[in-house]
């Protein structure tokens, strides 16, 4: 009997139900109870902007890829490196057959940005705005601007992309480009209506970098020109006409307070140190116009606080353009990885007296640079780019590192000027502004050239080539010139030799490859596999 | 201190027995006193360590004459008939000794007996978790290693001593750096994340056991099958290691002291190219890559010389290694017991310097103290006791991580032309414009940095860890056969770490413009409360032991990190945050956070046997954890096991002559794992860090942002392991030979992993339960012990086979991808977990020799006639086109082997002859591969090992090592990187001499002098410095399944040590 009781007691012991094991995170808030105050909505918006720093931090940066694929430069990089960059340059997967995922980090990071925007836009209705309706609209406008910005990059790169407007982990198929452009157009229309409208002069110094009405208008014009050019239509998916697009850029020209900076070289850190050195001044006396100058309508803002613990704040792609393996202290050029080697024919194509040539291209022999690492460069031409390139101090030490950057690779902090006022002027001219000649000449004469007497499409395109070389714009101009892509194919075609690791090798870019791929980028193979074939590859990249 | 836990228990029951035997003995022996003309024998009975054995039997064979030893181990036999007689000395748990003597009337012979432990004793006990069980009744697959055997191996970490001791427990060092914890897999790697076993020390769960000194350990029991582990339920999926520390022994108090001192050195040297060879290969590379003879990198007859000593020829690997680095250990133990109280106290110190960089750069020291005691109250009705251990560790280390954080690796790549010092005696700075060669040129490669100086500058750090592990327990006899045990235990640690980097410049990429200090602190406290109730019920031949219990554990703590620059003093000693003067926010960082988790469990066990012949066990555990959402918080784990002792059956009697014992056993059960990821892995937290944006016009002043960190998954639940085990234990030849055999099939499923979601999800994947690994294997251990007069010996070979296969990876492609960019700059993924392959298998191109001439390139076509490698040149690698599509791309990559050994084996040999003892330990693995990547192939100036001297230089010169080029065309990840990792190592040879056995000194029971060599010789085809490469890479998302990657591995040292062990 006693045995019986003992077993009952033991049974009861096992039947006790547990104590409360719930613990709560102390340093994290949870998705369920966040997005309730205007401050939290603002934080979430900053999180969306943070994705701007992310999108090009890994993989191949959008402007860099566009430059390599344009008629301005070759792939370059190190002589011992793989053939990934030449593969892009030649639109030919067989150059580096194993490189099936070069853009995967970009693809992932764009969707991180879109997820953050979508989450904020979905939760924005839960916020208790306490009467601050203006602020609510403004935050929504900026989030939608950013979403449009991300999708516009993606639809140009990959054309058919999964179109998500709310957060979702579903296996979503790719949308036809028109649907994506519809979302871009409606997001930008909302931003034009509701974004902040301070003029450049009235914008508080600490707020610079926020998307304004002016940025939305300029971006809309860029979207309009690309879509109508590439697809050969007369309007942007029925949402924006040429008249609308022109009106937007005219509004920016008339009302934004943005303007050209006087000296073209002042827009670029390395160009301005070069100019100082040429003038016989210390490079510390360069007249760089800074990152919040009046010409910047919209920029991606970078700083040197990137680290390897997850902080992505820097311009991680700048290092790719730099002089490979060596700095040149005399002109303030920091060392980098030597991608985007400029075609000699591009260097010689600038009109005599065009100040933009020396501000855009680093010419090893012409500038008398004592460069000893040419043997280490792939597709060496004697020319590197100068607009986006690392800088160094008079001892050759990285400026980024001097400022506290982790190293010269991720510590770079030069902002990317996404939309310059010069672009607004040239877009207005192209869209048929009555002031077209004046607008083009403002840009043309700033470069130290004499004014033009007439403008047409080809004049404007040439002006754009010289003005925006190595800013990631030229390639898209080539693609939108005519829908048959013959213009682009002719421009990028190349046959000749380059120097790789001190040896002369032949280099052929077949323009037909551009037509075959329609200039689109490869969709990351891992994502196709992960989707179990729901995603499909772009033509020419299978 | 020869006695072990088993005997503690035996002694207690023995005492009572003794009383009876003494009384009976007196009556039996009594009558013979009266007969005259008899002889006497007296002497002392001790164990091998010289401790007196109390109550040992001595009888005259074939007579009723016998006696029992007293409290000092002394005995006296009287009334023995003269003539040749045989004395038999025996004691439970020890082997009998038969001693022929010639008895003379009226004389007293003096005969001492030294009994040795009979390790095959049938009444041996094993620890089974919340209790002990007779080994012969155990139905689980467990293995026990005695503390004495661990002590002999003189390792710093007990896990190192456990290596090879038990089949199925694979221990691999992850680095030879002092203080590093080796990797341990019990019965194969079962998960992609944390595969460490659960450690229980005296009933207390602890995070690791490196705080323990071997000399404090009584025994280590390894629970391998699910049936044994299930009592620890949710935490036991990777096996359980139970450690019992020493406790006082009834009898005389004893003080033991052990000290050793040894020197360590590099066991194997790797040769890199010297300056002349290097320059020649660089020139050849240049020509092979299309360079012209006019632009050769080096003039071979006039190599550049940057110092007055002429051109340098530095062997960087020699520079990195210390010729001899000391290791030492001192240990003092005091033990004793009386009727009421037993105690064990110890103090120990261990110090080990590293062979890379010496004690300044990598060094480990541990100070430990322990106090264990137990008291009996109220006629033994209540026992209370405690274990207390306090440890202080000091550790300095170099980086032993991936290609970017591996201090030793750079020594493989820097050219021998780089001098160590410049003419001013300073470390050579390749970026200096002031240092020129005989032609007036600055250093030819300003990107390479002196690896030795880099080690000196970048590895100034110190980590202090203080740890306290303690428990207090009470065992109360509530009723007859009903015991209640309750204990409160704690593990507290506090750790601080500092590092300092001075201002320096070695190359254009290796420099620091400011000095920097990092200071981190963390602490954690876990408290656990255990309660168990055990009831023994015997009904005739039926024996039941029922146990129920509960366990609650709460764990919390916090950490804080800070870093800053511009120190007021520029040395490590002054590297504290308060000395850092910088005020710029970007260089000044401070972070900190708390952590907290808790668990609650209920468990029950029923042990049943009928006549000690038919055995049945059932175990149940229900576990709850704060790491899971409320709806998935609790999970049950069951196990059943059964055994049959064949030798108790009458039909086995004919075999009794050879087969002394045979038990067949089988088990099936479940266990879990939750020790993965962060604490709130089921939730979707908002992340506030790493989300800033630099609005405005001031660099580095950024606004804080936020974003949802990952998707939530409230259905997340326990990782689950199911295992079937079938085995037998047998003893043959008078129990001299002992055999254990096990077959198992272990399936671990529902891993807790970050799901590789589609990128469109836009944030980190949620943790999900998916994937499985099946490990199947066989374990076999044989032990043979015998004594021939003064000579006794033991031979224990063991072998284990394991097959590992991944299944059910939850992605469309069935793959968890490994990290890229880890073998050398921009290298691609080369290991992965994929359905149908071993975990962490190596994925790359298969090669088929080299193209010997252009005709071979042209003839290498697929079935459609496409030239497969049209750009290849003679001397290039021929890659196998697996799918025959006429091109070499990712689809042609294949399984090139895996790092998991198919076979692990060991051999233990030991023997004693009088005062001498000799032991040898050999262990090894086979059937595994190692990826070796010493050279950064994307840097054409990287040095090579001398293996490159056998490269292809023309038709027929080599079919294995490709021609040298500036590019990495021949170094796509292929089987050229994959090497056979099998090895057999003579890990330890020890020889000892016990002076106390020769020269009797009062009170000294042992005074043993010994010498041993560790890592004496390794038989292997692997050409790296050490084939035992546990190091692996990860993607930073908790995947820990990679191993066998040699990027410049910190090798285990060869150690020669001498020591003394004294007991009195």
CSV table of N, CA, C and O in Angstrom, one decimal, chain A residues 122-152:
chain,number,residue,atom,x,y,z
A,122,UNK,N,3.1,49.9,-45.2
A,122,UNK,CA,1.9,49.0,-44.7
A,122,UNK,C,1.5,49.4,-43.3
A,122,UNK,O,0.4,49.4,-42.9
A,123,UNK,N,2.5,49.8,-42.5
A,123,UNK,CA,2.3,50.1,-41.0
A,123,UNK,C,2.0,51.6,-40.8
A,123,UNK,O,1.6,51.9,-39.6
A,124,UNK,N,2.1,52.4,-41.8
A,124,UNK,CA,2.0,53.8,-41.5
A,124,UNK,C,0.7,54.2,-41.0
A,124,UNK,O,0.5,55.2,-40.3
A,125,UNK,N,-0.3,53.4,-41.4
A,125,UNK,CA,-1.7,53.7,-41.0
A,125,UNK,C,-1.9,53.4,-39.5
A,125,UNK,O,-2.8,54.0,-38.8
A,126,UNK,N,-1.0,52.7,-38.9
A,126,UNK,CA,-1.1,52.4,-37.4
A,126,UNK,C,-0.5,53.5,-36.5
A,126,UNK,O,-0.7,53.5,-35.3
A,127,UNK,N,0.2,54.4,-37.2
A,127,UNK,CA,0.9,55.5,-36.4
A,127,UNK,C,-0.2,56.5,-35.9
A,127,UNK,O,-1.1,56.9,-36.6
A,128,UNK,N,0.0,56.8,-34.6
A,128,UNK,CA,-0.8,57.9,-34.1
A,128,UNK,C,-0.1,59.2,-34.4
A,128,UNK,O,0.8,59.6,-33.7
A,129,UNK,N,-0.6,59.9,-35.4
A,129,UNK,CA,0.1,61.1,-35.9
A,129,UNK,C,-0.2,62.3,-35.1
A,129,UNK,O,0.5,63.3,-35.2
A,130,UNK,N,-1.2,62.3,-34.2
A,130,UNK,CA,-1.5,63.4,-33.3
A,130,UNK,C,-1.7,64.7,-34.1
A,130,UNK,O,-1.1,65.7,-33.7
A,131,UNK,N,-2.4,64.6,-35.2
A,131,UNK,CA,-2.6,65.8,-36.0
A,131,UNK,C,-1.5,66.3,-36.9
A,131,UNK,O,-1.7,67.2,-37.7
A,132,UNK,N,-0.4,65.5,-36.9
A,132,UNK,CA,0.7,66.0,-37.8
A,132,UNK,C,0.5,65.3,-39.2
A,132,UNK,O,1.3,64.5,-39.6
A,133,UNK,N,-0.6,65.7,-39.9
A,133,UNK,CA,-0.9,65.1,-41.2
A,133,UNK,C,0.2,65.4,-42.3
A,133,UNK,O,0.5,64.5,-43.1
A,134,UNK,N,0.7,66.6,-42.2
A,134,UNK,CA,1.7,66.9,-43.2
A,134,UNK,C,2.9,66.0,-43.1
A,134,UNK,O,3.4,65.5,-44.1
A,135,UNK,N,3.3,65.7,-41.8
A,135,UNK,CA,4.5,64.9,-41.6
A,135,UNK,C,4.2,63.5,-42.1
A,135,UNK,O,5.0,62.8,-42.7
A,136,UNK,N,3.0,63.0,-41.8
A,136,UNK,CA,2.6,61.7,-42.3
A,136,UNK,C,2.7,61.6,-43.8
A,136,UNK,O,3.3,60.6,-44.3
A,137,UNK,N,2.2,62.6,-44.5
A,137,UNK,CA,2.3,62.6,-46.0
A,137,UNK,C,3.7,62.6,-46.4
A,137,UNK,O,4.1,61.9,-47.4
A,138,UNK,N,4.5,63.4,-45.7
A,138,UNK,CA,5.9,63.6,-46.1
A,138,UNK,C,6.7,62.3,-46.0
A,138,UNK,O,7.5,62.0,-46.8
A,139,UNK,N,6.5,61.6,-44.8
A,139,UNK,CA,7.2,60.4,-44.6
A,139,UNK,C,6.8,59.4,-45.7
A,139,UNK,O,7.6,58.6,-46.2
A,140,UNK,N,5.5,59.3,-45.9
A,140,UNK,CA,5.0,58.4,-47.0
A,140,UNK,C,5.6,58.7,-48.3
A,140,UNK,O,6.0,57.8,-49.1
A,141,UNK,N,5.7,60.0,-48.6
A,141,UNK,CA,6.2,60.4,-49.9
A,141,UNK,C,7.7,60.0,-50.1
A,141,UNK,O,8.1,59.5,-51.1
A,142,UNK,N,8.4,60.1,-49.0
A,142,UNK,CA,9.9,59.8,-49.1
A,142,UNK,C,10.0,58.2,-49.2
A,142,UNK,O,10.9,57.8,-50.0
A,143,UNK,N,9.2,57.5,-48.5
A,143,UNK,CA,9.3,56.1,-48.6
A,143,UNK,C,8.9,55.6,-50.0
A,143,UNK,O,9.5,54.7,-50.6
A,144,UNK,N,7.9,56.3,-50.6
A,144,UNK,CA,7.5,55.9,-51.9
A,144,UNK,C,8.5,56.3,-53.0
A,144,UNK,O,8.8,55.6,-54.0
A,145,UNK,N,9.2,57.5,-52.7
A,145,UNK,CA,10.3,57.9,-53.6
A,145,UNK,C,11.4,56.8,-53.6
A,145,UNK,O,11.9,56.4,-54.7
A,146,UNK,N,11.7,56.4,-52.4
A,146,UNK,CA,12.8,55.4,-52.3
A,146,UNK,C,12.4,54.1,-53.0
A,146,UNK,O,13.2,53.5,-53.7
A,147,UNK,N,11.2,53.7,-52.8
A,147,UNK,CA,10.7,52.4,-53.5
A,147,UNK,C,10.8,52.6,-55.0
A,147,UNK,O,11.3,51.7,-55.7
A,148,UNK,N,10.4,53.7,-55.5
A,148,UNK,CA,10.5,54.0,-56.9
A,148,UNK,C,11.9,54.0,-57.4
A,148,UNK,O,12.3,53.4,-58.4
A,149,UNK,N,12.8,54.6,-56.6
A,149,UNK,CA,14.2,54.6,-56.9
A,149,UNK,C,14.8,53.2,-57.1
A,149,UNK,O,15.5,52.9,-58.0
A,150,UNK,N,14.5,52.3,-56.1
A,150,UNK,CA,15.0,51.0,-56.1
A,150,UNK,C,14.4,50.2,-57.3
A,150,UNK,O,15.2,49.6,-58.1
A,151,UNK,N,13.1,50.3,-57.5
A,151,UNK,CA,12.5,49.6,-58.6
A,151,UNK,C,13.0,50.1,-60.0
A,151,UNK,O,13.1,49.3,-60.9
A,152,UNK,N,13.3,51.4,-60.1
A,152,UNK,CA,13.8,51.9,-61.4
A,152,UNK,C,15.1,51.3,-61.7
A,152,UNK,O,15.4,51.0,-62.9
